[in-house]
CSV table of C-alpha atoms in Angstrom, one decimal:
chain,number,residue,atom,x,y,z
A,1,UNK,CA,-39.2,-69.0,-15.2
A,2,UNK,CA,-35.8,-69.7,-12.9
A,3,UNK,CA,-32.8,-67.9,-14.5
A,4,UNK,CA,-29.2,-67.9,-14.4
A,5,UNK,CA,-26.9,-65.4,-12.7
A,6,UNK,CA,-23.4,-64.9,-11.9
A,7,UNK,CA,-21.0,-64.6,-8.5
A,8,UNK,CA,-17.4,-63.8,-9.6
A,9,UNK,CA,-15.4,-65.0,-7.1
A,10,UNK,CA,-11.8,-63.4,-8.2
A,11,UNK,CA,-11.4,-61.0,-5.2
A,12,UNK,CA,-12.0,-64.4,-3.2
A,13,UNK,CA,-10.8,-67.4,-4.6
A,14,UNK,CA,-8.8,-65.7,-7.2
A,15,UNK,CA,-6.5,-63.9,-5.7
A,16,UNK,CA,-5.6,-66.4,-3.2
A,17,UNK,CA,-3.8,-67.7,-6.4
A,18,UNK,CA,0.0,-68.7,-5.8
A,19,UNK,CA,2.3,-66.7,-7.2
A,20,UNK,CA,0.5,-64.0,-8.2
A,21,UNK,CA,-1.3,-61.2,-6.3
A,22,UNK,CA,-3.6,-57.8,-6.5
A,23,UNK,CA,-3.6,-54.7,-4.5
A,24,UNK,CA,-6.9,-53.4,-2.3
A,25,UNK,CA,-6.8,-50.4,-5.3
A,26,UNK,CA,-6.7,-53.5,-8.0
A,27,UNK,CA,-9.5,-55.5,-6.2
A,28,UNK,CA,-11.4,-52.4,-6.8
A,29,UNK,CA,-11.0,-52.2,-9.9
A,30,UNK,CA,-12.4,-55.7,-10.4
A,31,UNK,CA,-15.3,-54.5,-8.8
A,32,UNK,CA,-15.6,-51.7,-10.9
A,33,UNK,CA,-15.3,-54.0,-14.2
A,34,UNK,CA,-18.1,-56.4,-12.8
A,35,UNK,CA,-20.3,-53.9,-12.1
A,36,UNK,CA,-19.7,-52.5,-15.6
A,37,UNK,CA,-20.4,-56.5,-16.9
A,38,UNK,CA,-23.5,-55.8,-15.5
A,39,UNK,CA,-22.8,-59.2,-12.9
A,40,UNK,CA,-25.1,-59.6,-10.2
A,41,UNK,CA,-22.3,-60.3,-6.9
A,42,UNK,CA,-18.8,-59.9,-6.4
A,43,UNK,CA,-17.3,-61.9,-3.6
A,44,UNK,CA,-14.9,-59.0,-2.7
A,45,UNK,CA,-12.5,-60.6,-0.3
A,46,UNK,CA,-12.1,-61.5,3.7
A,47,UNK,CA,-14.0,-59.2,5.8
A,48,UNK,CA,-13.1,-60.7,9.3
A,49,UNK,CA,-9.0,-60.2,8.3
A,50,UNK,CA,-7.5,-56.9,9.4
A,51,UNK,CA,-5.7,-56.1,5.9
A,52,UNK,CA,-9.2,-56.1,4.4
A,53,UNK,CA,-10.7,-53.4,6.7
A,54,UNK,CA,-9.9,-50.7,5.2
A,55,UNK,CA,-10.5,-52.1,2.2
A,56,UNK,CA,-13.8,-53.6,2.4
A,57,UNK,CA,-15.1,-49.6,3.7
A,58,UNK,CA,-13.9,-48.4,0.6
A,59,UNK,CA,-15.9,-51.0,-1.3
A,60,UNK,CA,-18.9,-50.2,0.9
A,61,UNK,CA,-18.6,-46.2,0.5
A,62,UNK,CA,-18.5,-46.5,-3.2
A,63,UNK,CA,-21.1,-48.8,-3.4
A,64,UNK,CA,-23.5,-46.3,-1.6
A,65,UNK,CA,-22.0,-43.5,-4.0
A,66,UNK,CA,-23.1,-45.6,-6.9
A,67,UNK,CA,-19.8,-46.2,-8.7
A,68,UNK,CA,-20.9,-50.1,-8.7
A,69,UNK,CA,-24.1,-49.9,-9.8
A,70,UNK,CA,-26.3,-52.5,-8.7
A,71,UNK,CA,-23.7,-55.2,-8.2
A,72,UNK,CA,-23.7,-56.6,-4.6
A,73,UNK,CA,-21.0,-57.1,-2.6
A,74,UNK,CA,-20.2,-59.9,-0.4
A,75,UNK,CA,-17.9,-61.6,2.1
A,76,UNK,CA,-16.7,-64.7,2.4
A,77,UNK,CA,-15.9,-66.0,5.8
A,78,UNK,CA,-15.4,-69.1,7.6
A,79,UNK,CA,-18.9,-71.2,8.7
A,80,UNK,CA,-17.7,-70.0,12.5
A,81,UNK,CA,-19.6,-67.3,14.4
A,82,UNK,CA,-16.7,-66.2,15.4
A,83,UNK,CA,-15.4,-64.6,11.6
A,84,UNK,CA,-19.1,-63.1,10.8
A,85,UNK,CA,-18.7,-60.8,14.2
A,86,UNK,CA,-15.7,-59.4,13.2
A,87,UNK,CA,-17.3,-58.4,10.1
A,88,UNK,CA,-20.4,-57.4,10.4
A,89,UNK,CA,-19.4,-53.9,11.8
A,90,UNK,CA,-18.6,-53.2,7.8
A,91,UNK,CA,-21.6,-53.0,6.3
A,92,UNK,CA,-21.9,-55.9,3.9
A,93,UNK,CA,-25.4,-57.4,3.4
A,94,UNK,CA,-24.1,-60.2,1.4
A,95,UNK,CA,-22.3,-63.5,2.9
A,96,UNK,CA,-21.0,-66.5,1.9
A,97,UNK,CA,-19.8,-69.0,5.2
A,98,UNK,CA,-17.9,-72.0,4.6
A,99,UNK,CA,-16.9,-75.3,6.0
A,100,UNK,CA,-16.0,-78.5,5.2
A,101,UNK,CA,-18.3,-81.4,5.1
A,102,UNK,CA,-16.6,-84.5,3.2
A,103,UNK,CA,-15.6,-87.9,5.1
A,104,UNK,CA,-12.4,-87.1,3.3
A,105,UNK,CA,-11.8,-83.6,4.7
A,106,UNK,CA,-13.3,-84.0,8.1
A,107,UNK,CA,-10.4,-87.5,8.4
A,108,UNK,CA,-7.5,-85.5,6.6
A,109,UNK,CA,-8.4,-81.9,7.6
A,110,UNK,CA,-10.1,-81.7,10.9
A,111,UNK,CA,-8.6,-84.8,12.4
A,112,UNK,CA,-10.8,-85.2,15.1
A,113,UNK,CA,-11.3,-82.0,16.2
A,114,UNK,CA,-14.8,-81.6,14.3
A,115,UNK,CA,-17.3,-84.0,13.4
A,116,UNK,CA,-20.6,-84.0,10.8
A,117,UNK,CA,-22.8,-82.7,14.2
A,118,UNK,CA,-20.4,-80.1,14.7
A,119,UNK,CA,-19.9,-78.7,11.3
A,120,UNK,CA,-23.9,-78.1,11.2
A,121,UNK,CA,-24.1,-76.6,14.5
A,122,UNK,CA,-21.3,-74.3,13.9
A,123,UNK,CA,-22.1,-73.4,10.6
A,124,UNK,CA,-25.9,-73.2,11.9
A,125,UNK,CA,-24.6,-70.6,14.3
A,126,UNK,CA,-22.7,-68.4,11.7
A,127,UNK,CA,-25.5,-68.1,9.5
A,128,UNK,CA,-28.0,-66.8,12.6
A,129,UNK,CA,-25.5,-64.5,13.5
A,130,UNK,CA,-25.0,-62.8,10.3
A,131,UNK,CA,-28.8,-62.8,9.5
A,132,UNK,CA,-28.9,-61.2,13.0
A,133,UNK,CA,-26.2,-58.7,11.8
A,134,UNK,CA,-28.9,-57.6,9.0
A,135,UNK,CA,-27.2,-59.7,6.1
A,136,UNK,CA,-29.9,-59.8,3.5
A,137,UNK,CA,-28.7,-62.8,1.5
A,138,UNK,CA,-26.6,-65.8,3.0
A,139,UNK,CA,-25.1,-68.7,1.1
A,140,UNK,CA,-23.2,-71.3,2.7
A,141,UNK,CA,-20.5,-73.3,1.5
A,142,UNK,CA,-20.5,-76.6,1.6
A,143,UNK,CA,-16.3,-77.3,0.6
A,144,UNK,CA,-15.7,-80.7,-1.2
A,145,UNK,CA,-19.1,-80.6,-1.6
A,146,UNK,CA,-18.1,-83.1,-4.7
A,147,UNK,CA,-16.8,-86.0,-2.6
A,148,UNK,CA,-19.3,-85.2,0.5
A,149,UNK,CA,-22.4,-88.5,-0.1
A,150,UNK,CA,-25.7,-87.6,-0.8
A,151,UNK,CA,-27.0,-87.9,2.9
A,152,UNK,CA,-24.8,-85.7,4.7
A,153,UNK,CA,-25.1,-83.1,1.3
A,154,UNK,CA,-28.6,-83.1,2.0
A,155,UNK,CA,-28.6,-83.0,5.8
A,156,UNK,CA,-26.1,-80.2,5.8
A,157,UNK,CA,-28.1,-78.0,2.9
A,158,UNK,CA,-31.5,-78.0,5.2
A,159,UNK,CA,-30.0,-77.3,8.5
A,160,UNK,CA,-28.7,-74.0,6.6
A,161,UNK,CA,-31.8,-73.2,5.3
A,162,UNK,CA,-33.6,-73.9,8.3
A,163,UNK,CA,-31.0,-71.1,10.1
A,164,UNK,CA,-32.1,-68.5,7.8
A,165,UNK,CA,-29.5,-69.3,4.4
A,166,UNK,CA,-30.7,-68.5,0.8
A,167,UNK,CA,-28.4,-70.8,-0.8
A,168,UNK,CA,-25.8,-73.6,-0.3
A,169,UNK,CA,-22.8,-73.5,-2.7
A,170,UNK,CA,-21.5,-77.0,-3.8
A,171,UNK,CA,-17.6,-77.1,-4.2
A,172,UNK,CA,-16.1,-78.5,-6.5
A,173,UNK,CA,-13.1,-78.3,-4.2
A,174,UNK,CA,-10.4,-80.4,-6.3
A,175,UNK,CA,-12.1,-80.2,-9.5
A,176,UNK,CA,-13.0,-83.8,-10.3
A,177,UNK,CA,-16.4,-83.6,-10.9
A,178,UNK,CA,-17.8,-84.5,-14.4
A,179,UNK,CA,-20.5,-82.4,-16.3
A,180,UNK,CA,-23.4,-85.5,-16.1
A,181,UNK,CA,-22.7,-86.5,-12.4
A,182,UNK,CA,-23.0,-82.5,-11.3
A,183,UNK,CA,-26.1,-81.6,-13.4
A,184,UNK,CA,-27.6,-84.6,-11.9
A,185,UNK,CA,-26.5,-84.0,-8.3
A,186,UNK,CA,-27.6,-80.7,-8.7
A,187,UNK,CA,-31.2,-81.5,-9.9
A,188,UNK,CA,-31.7,-83.8,-7.3
A,189,UNK,CA,-30.0,-81.8,-3.8
A,190,UNK,CA,-31.8,-77.8,-5.5
A,191,UNK,CA,-35.4,-80.1,-5.5
A,192,UNK,CA,-35.0,-81.5,-2.5
A,193,UNK,CA,-34.3,-78.6,-0.8
A,194,UNK,CA,-36.1,-76.0,-3.1
A,195,UNK,CA,-33.5,-73.2,-2.6
A,196,UNK,CA,-30.8,-72.7,-5.5
A,197,UNK,CA,-27.2,-74.6,-5.4
A,198,UNK,CA,-24.4,-72.8,-6.3
A,199,UNK,CA,-22.1,-74.4,-8.5
A,200,UNK,CA,-18.0,-73.3,-7.4
A,201,UNK,CA,-16.3,-75.4,-9.7
A,202,UNK,CA,-12.4,-75.8,-10.3
A,203,UNK,CA,-10.7,-76.9,-13.4
A,204,UNK,CA,-7.6,-79.2,-12.6
A,205,UNK,CA,-9.3,-81.9,-15.7
A,206,UNK,CA,-10.2,-78.5,-17.6
A,207,UNK,CA,-13.6,-79.0,-17.2
A,208,UNK,CA,-14.5,-76.0,-14.8
A,209,UNK,CA,-16.4,-74.3,-17.3
A,210,UNK,CA,-18.7,-77.4,-18.5
A,211,UNK,CA,-19.2,-78.7,-14.9
A,212,UNK,CA,-20.8,-74.7,-14.4
A,213,UNK,CA,-23.0,-75.0,-17.2
A,214,UNK,CA,-23.9,-78.0,-16.5
A,215,UNK,CA,-24.3,-77.9,-12.4
A,216,UNK,CA,-26.6,-74.3,-13.4
A,217,UNK,CA,-28.8,-76.8,-15.6
A,218,UNK,CA,-29.5,-79.2,-13.1
A,219,UNK,CA,-30.8,-76.3,-10.7
A,220,UNK,CA,-33.1,-75.4,-13.8
A,221,UNK,CA,-34.2,-78.9,-14.1
A,222,UNK,CA,-35.2,-78.5,-10.3
A,223,UNK,CA,-37.3,-75.2,-11.1
A,224,UNK,CA,-34.3,-72.8,-8.9
A,225,UNK,CA,-32.5,-70.2,-10.0
A,226,UNK,CA,-29.2,-70.9,-10.2
A,227,UNK,CA,-25.6,-69.1,-9.5
A,228,UNK,CA,-22.5,-69.7,-10.9
A,229,UNK,CA,-18.9,-68.5,-9.5
A,230,UNK,CA,-16.4,-67.5,-11.7
A,231,UNK,CA,-13.4,-65.9,-12.6
A,232,UNK,CA,-11.8,-63.1,-14.6
A,233,UNK,CA,-9.5,-65.5,-16.8
A,234,UNK,CA,-10.0,-68.3,-15.0
A,235,UNK,CA,-7.6,-67.5,-12.3
A,236,UNK,CA,-7.7,-69.2,-9.3
A,237,UNK,CA,-6.1,-72.3,-6.9
A,238,UNK,CA,-4.1,-75.2,-8.8
A,239,UNK,CA,-5.4,-75.1,-12.5
A,240,UNK,CA,-8.1,-72.1,-11.9
A,241,UNK,CA,-11.8,-71.8,-11.7
A,242,UNK,CA,-14.5,-71.5,-14.0
A,243,UNK,CA,-13.4,-68.0,-16.7
A,244,UNK,CA,-16.2,-65.7,-16.4
A,245,UNK,CA,-16.1,-65.0,-20.1
A,246,UNK,CA,-15.9,-68.6,-21.4
A,247,UNK,CA,-19.1,-69.1,-18.8
A,248,UNK,CA,-21.0,-66.3,-19.9
A,249,UNK,CA,-20.9,-67.2,-23.7
A,250,UNK,CA,-21.3,-70.5,-23.5
A,251,UNK,CA,-24.6,-70.2,-21.6
A,252,UNK,CA,-25.4,-67.2,-24.4
A,253,UNK,CA,-24.3,-69.6,-27.6
A,254,UNK,CA,-23.8,-73.0,-26.6
A,255,UNK,CA,-25.7,-75.6,-28.6
A,256,UNK,CA,-28.8,-77.1,-26.7
A,257,UNK,CA,-27.8,-75.1,-23.8
A,258,UNK,CA,-31.8,-73.5,-22.9
A,259,UNK,CA,-30.9,-71.0,-20.7
A,260,UNK,CA,-32.1,-67.5,-19.7
A,261,UNK,CA,-29.4,-65.0,-17.7
A,262,UNK,CA,-31.1,-63.1,-15.3
A,263,UNK,CA,-27.9,-60.5,-15.1
A,264,UNK,CA,-28.0,-57.2,-17.8
A,265,UNK,CA,-24.7,-58.0,-19.0
A,266,UNK,CA,-22.8,-56.0,-21.0
A,267,UNK,CA,-19.9,-57.7,-23.1
A,268,UNK,CA,-18.5,-54.7,-24.7
A,269,UNK,CA,-16.2,-54.3,-21.5
A,270,UNK,CA,-15.2,-57.9,-21.4
A,271,UNK,CA,-11.4,-57.1,-23.5
A,272,UNK,CA,-11.1,-53.7,-21.2
A,273,UNK,CA,-11.3,-56.2,-18.1
A,274,UNK,CA,-9.8,-59.5,-19.0
A,275,UNK,CA,-6.1,-57.2,-20.6
A,276,UNK,CA,-6.8,-55.0,-17.4
A,277,UNK,CA,-7.0,-58.9,-15.4
A,278,UNK,CA,-3.8,-59.9,-17.1
A,279,UNK,CA,-1.8,-56.8,-16.6
A,280,UNK,CA,-2.5,-56.0,-12.9
A,281,UNK,CA,-2.0,-59.6,-12.0
A,282,UNK,CA,0.9,-59.8,-14.1
A,283,UNK,CA,-0.3,-62.9,-15.7
A,284,UNK,CA,0.0,-63.2,-19.9
A,285,UNK,CA,-2.9,-64.4,-21.4
A,286,UNK,CA,-2.5,-66.9,-23.6
A,287,UNK,CA,-2.7,-67.3,-27.5
A,288,UNK,CA,-5.8,-69.2,-27.3
A,289,UNK,CA,-7.6,-67.0,-23.8
A,290,UNK,CA,-11.4,-67.6,-25.1
A,291,UNK,CA,-12.6,-64.4,-26.3
A,292,UNK,CA,-9.6,-61.7,-25.2
A,293,UNK,CA,-6.5,-64.1,-26.1
A,294,UNK,CA,-4.7,-62.3,-29.2
A,295,UNK,CA,-6.0,-66.0,-31.1
A,296,UNK,CA,-9.3,-66.0,-30.8
A,297,UNK,CA,-10.5,-64.4,-33.9
A,298,UNK,CA,-7.4,-65.0,-35.5
A,299,UNK,CA,-7.0,-66.8,-38.9
A,300,UNK,CA,-4.3,-68.0,-41.1
A,301,UNK,CA,-5.0,-71.7,-42.9
A,302,UNK,CA,-6.0,-71.4,-46.4
A,303,UNK,CA,-9.5,-72.8,-45.8
A,304,UNK,CA,-10.1,-71.2,-42.4
A,305,UNK,CA,-8.8,-67.3,-44.1
A,306,UNK,CA,-11.3,-68.3,-47.3
A,307,UNK,CA,-14.2,-68.9,-45.4
A,308,UNK,CA,-13.4,-65.9,-42.6
A,309,UNK,CA,-12.9,-63.0,-45.4
A,310,UNK,CA,-16.2,-63.5,-47.1
A,311,UNK,CA,-18.1,-64.3,-43.8
A,312,UNK,CA,-16.9,-64.0,-40.4
A,313,UNK,CA,-19.4,-66.5,-39.1
A,314,UNK,CA,-18.3,-69.3,-41.4
A,315,UNK,CA,-15.5,-69.7,-38.7
A,316,UNK,CA,-16.7,-68.0,-35.5
A,317,UNK,CA,-19.2,-68.3,-33.3
A,318,UNK,CA,-19.7,-64.7,-31.9
A,319,UNK,CA,-18.9,-62.1,-33.1
A,320,UNK,CA,-16.0,-60.5,-31.7
A,321,UNK,CA,-16.8,-56.8,-31.9
A,322,UNK,CA,-19.4,-57.6,-29.4
A,323,UNK,CA,-16.7,-57.7,-26.8
A,324,UNK,CA,-16.2,-54.5,-26.9
A,325,UNK,CA,-12.7,-52.6,-28.3
A,326,UNK,CA,-9.0,-53.2,-26.9
A,327,UNK,CA,-7.7,-50.6,-24.6
A,328,UNK,CA,-5.6,-48.4,-26.6
A,329,UNK,CA,-4.1,-46.5,-22.4
A,330,UNK,CA,-2.6,-43.8,-21.8
A,331,UNK,CA,0.3,-44.5,-20.2
A,332,UNK,CA,0.9,-47.1,-23.4
A,333,UNK,CA,1.3,-44.5,-26.2
A,334,UNK,CA,4.6,-44.9,-27.7
A,335,UNK,CA,6.8,-42.0,-28.3
A,336,UNK,CA,7.0,-38.1,-26.5
A,337,UNK,CA,4.1,-39.0,-23.4
A,338,UNK,CA,3.7,-37.1,-20.3
A,339,UNK,CA,2.5,-39.7,-17.5
A,340,UNK,CA,1.1,-39.5,-14.1
A,341,UNK,CA,2.1,-41.4,-11.0
A,342,UNK,CA,3.9,-41.5,-7.8
A,343,UNK,CA,6.3,-39.3,-8.4
A,344,UNK,CA,4.1,-36.8,-10.4
A,345,UNK,CA,3.1,-33.2,-9.9
A,346,UNK,CA,0.3,-31.3,-10.6
A,347,UNK,CA,1.2,-30.7,-14.4
A,348,UNK,CA,1.4,-34.2,-15.3
A,349,UNK,CA,-1.4,-34.6,-13.5
A,350,UNK,CA,-3.3,-32.1,-14.9
A,351,UNK,CA,-2.1,-32.6,-18.3
A,352,UNK,CA,-3.2,-36.8,-17.9
A,353,UNK,CA,-7.1,-36.3,-16.3
A,354,UNK,CA,-7.4,-33.6,-18.8
A,355,UNK,CA,-6.4,-35.7,-21.6
A,356,UNK,CA,-8.8,-38.4,-20.5
A,357,UNK,CA,-11.5,-35.9,-20.7
A,358,UNK,CA,-12.0,-37.1,-16.7
A,359,UNK,CA,-13.6,-34.4,-14.4
A,360,UNK,CA,-12.1,-34.3,-11.5
A,361,UNK,CA,-14.6,-34.6,-8.0
A,362,UNK,CA,-11.9,-33.4,-5.7
A,363,UNK,CA,-8.9,-32.4,-7.2
A,364,UNK,CA,-5.5,-31.7,-4.6
A,365,UNK,CA,-7.4,-35.1,-2.9
A,366,UNK,CA,-7.2,-37.2,-6.2
A,367,UNK,CA,-3.8,-36.0,-7.1
A,368,UNK,CA,-2.9,-37.4,-3.9
A,369,UNK,CA,-4.6,-40.9,-4.9
A,370,UNK,CA,-2.9,-40.8,-7.7
A,371,UNK,CA,0.7,-40.9,-6.1
A,372,UNK,CA,-1.0,-43.4,-3.5
A,373,UNK,CA,-2.8,-46.0,-5.5
A,374,UNK,CA,0.3,-46.1,-8.4
A,375,UNK,CA,2.6,-46.6,-5.2
A,376,UNK,CA,0.5,-49.3,-4.1
A,377,UNK,CA,0.3,-51.3,-7.5
A,378,UNK,CA,4.1,-50.5,-8.7
A,379,UNK,CA,3.0,-50.2,-12.0
A,380,UNK,CA,1.2,-47.4,-14.3
A,381,UNK,CA,-2.2,-46.4,-13.7
A,382,UNK,CA,-4.7,-47.5,-16.5
A,383,UNK,CA,-6.8,-45.0,-18.0
A,384,UNK,CA,-9.8,-46.8,-16.0
A,385,UNK,CA,-8.2,-46.8,-13.0
A,386,UNK,CA,-7.8,-43.1,-13.9
A,387,UNK,CA,-11.2,-42.3,-14.5
A,388,UNK,CA,-12.0,-43.8,-11.4
A,389,UNK,CA,-9.7,-42.5,-8.8
A,390,UNK,CA,-11.5,-38.9,-10.5
A,391,UNK,CA,-14.9,-39.4,-9.9
A,392,UNK,CA,-14.4,-40.8,-6.6
A,393,UNK,CA,-12.1,-39.9,-4.4
A,394,UNK,CA,-13.4,-39.3,-1.1
A,395,UNK,CA,-14.7,-42.9,-0.7
A,396,UNK,CA,-11.2,-44.4,-2.4
A,397,UNK,CA,-9.2,-42.8,0.2
A,398,UNK,CA,-10.6,-44.8,2.5
A,399,UNK,CA,-8.0,-47.7,1.3
A,400,UNK,CA,-5.6,-44.9,2.7
A,401,UNK,CA,-6.2,-44.9,6.5
A,402,UNK,CA,-5.0,-41.6,7.6
A,403,UNK,CA,-5.5,-39.7,4.0
A,404,UNK,CA,-9.5,-39.6,4.3
A,405,UNK,CA,-10.9,-35.5,4.3
A,406,UNK,CA,-12.3,-34.4,7.7
């Protein structure tokens, strides 16, 4: 039976969001939380960019050391061979290769530099380079797929499959698709290609989650697995991407949604991830943010309050306890507190680590990493961040070339 899988793109599309940013250590924590949630794959960033190289090396080392469980790590490259050739030595085994496919972008973005034939040549060459370099899976992204006509979209997908691609990502790049349309298009394309079509939906009309669910159902209609792109808290360019938690909950609790999730999800980490992301990105959560907002389970009006007091199921679709506890981090304690950070000393470091019950693998290296990571993020480190540093200092030191132990 075909199943639904989640491929989160917070570390690629999410960090591209205007007026925000995330440190390389922060991107590492995104992978940590995705692994704890049980998400299948994280698109960790841009392995062909020089400033991503130490970060990618650290992620590969952390994955090999078991820090990310079964989470797959994938790199995003433009659909050209040169990007893949630059990325290949870093050891990633999963890729998504992206190129624009709509006539609108061919005319107004490429402006004569590429036509349809050239797009397919570049894309297929990039796929072959990735596979020859040892990639286990390659997804090919049809940027602006929602504005690409059916005929060329099919030609593009079949060429990708012949070159060795495992999936095609249908990108609703400008967020204009609608649920009925996208389900029909996914079902037709997945049937014609006999391969999964991956959802990538933007929220310009407020329908990114609805479109992601509908597109995935189109895959299932065609007898193919579904792969759904998400971002934590729905961040992303312009109005954002499909929210990770909202999309998971829609599959789990949406009326009439008949789909089996193929990932072993653990939503008890949902609140810690959502609140951490708000803190790390510097983006306050709306009160009505699904699952993790302050009002997600709050009741005031008389009828609602009376019903919720009798049985929360009267006015709540799912149990808030399933999303795990709200974080109560060391650095947020009121009153007298000793912290550890960029300018801290060994006594404060030991005090905090002992208080967290963290077993420190290499005290001297972990202490330096606390200072470096605090300097990188510019904010107090959270309990989960400190525990990850304590457990994997050697691997995390790769974030900082020159600080790795011999």
